[in-house]
Amino acid sequence: MRMMLRAVMDTKQTNELTDMARVKEIWGRILGRLEPEAAYFGPHQGCRSCVIVFDMQDSAQLPVLLEPLFHELGAQVEIQPCMNKDDLMRGLQEAAKEH
């Protein structure tokens, strides 16, 4: 299922990651596990943040996917199902059959 993850990182905790090689390694591992369809990074309410769209096959993946965000980046995380325009059109077509 296509999921959208929003994470807002703790500024103090991420500022302490002054070694850019370490930052690249953390994000490389996170993005490697998520294999995102899309990933966007930028500020949100004065903090580092990201929005990542990825496919989740099983809810048991949540701990593996999210713990690095919590532990290493001090992130506040939201995750929810989402659709792209093709999904929406297919869903609307199916919904029309019900009526």
XYZ file of C-alpha atoms in Angstrom, residues 46-90:
45
model
C 11.515 26.093 11.620
C 12.690 22.459 11.773
C 14.233 20.021 9.318
C 11.526 17.868 7.775
C 10.749 15.402 5.032
C 7.805 13.896 3.202
C 8.444 10.433 1.816
C 6.060 8.343 -0.306
C 6.777 4.619 -0.313
C 5.132 1.215 -0.656
C 4.527 -0.714 2.566
C 3.749 -4.393 2.158
C 3.175 -5.233 5.817
C 2.492 -3.149 8.923
C 5.167 -5.208 10.707
C 7.675 -3.129 8.713
C 6.863 -0.045 10.811
C 9.421 -0.583 13.590
C 12.254 -1.268 11.152
C 11.331 1.742 9.032
C 10.563 4.259 11.785
C 12.939 3.523 14.670
C 15.960 5.166 12.986
C 13.902 8.346 12.579
C 12.981 8.312 16.271
C 16.329 7.239 17.737
C 18.878 8.862 15.469
C 17.041 12.010 14.346
C 14.585 12.616 17.209
C 11.780 12.865 14.670
C 8.090 13.319 15.177
C 6.542 11.003 12.601
C 3.133 10.762 10.943
C 2.294 8.028 8.473
C -0.864 7.494 6.474
C -2.115 5.757 3.344
C -2.214 7.942 0.245
C -3.018 7.771 -3.466
C -1.590 9.154 -6.655
C -3.918 10.388 -9.406
C -4.094 6.958 -11.085
C -5.114 5.355 -7.777
C -7.774 8.027 -7.279
C -9.231 7.518 -10.753
C -9.344 3.724 -10.274
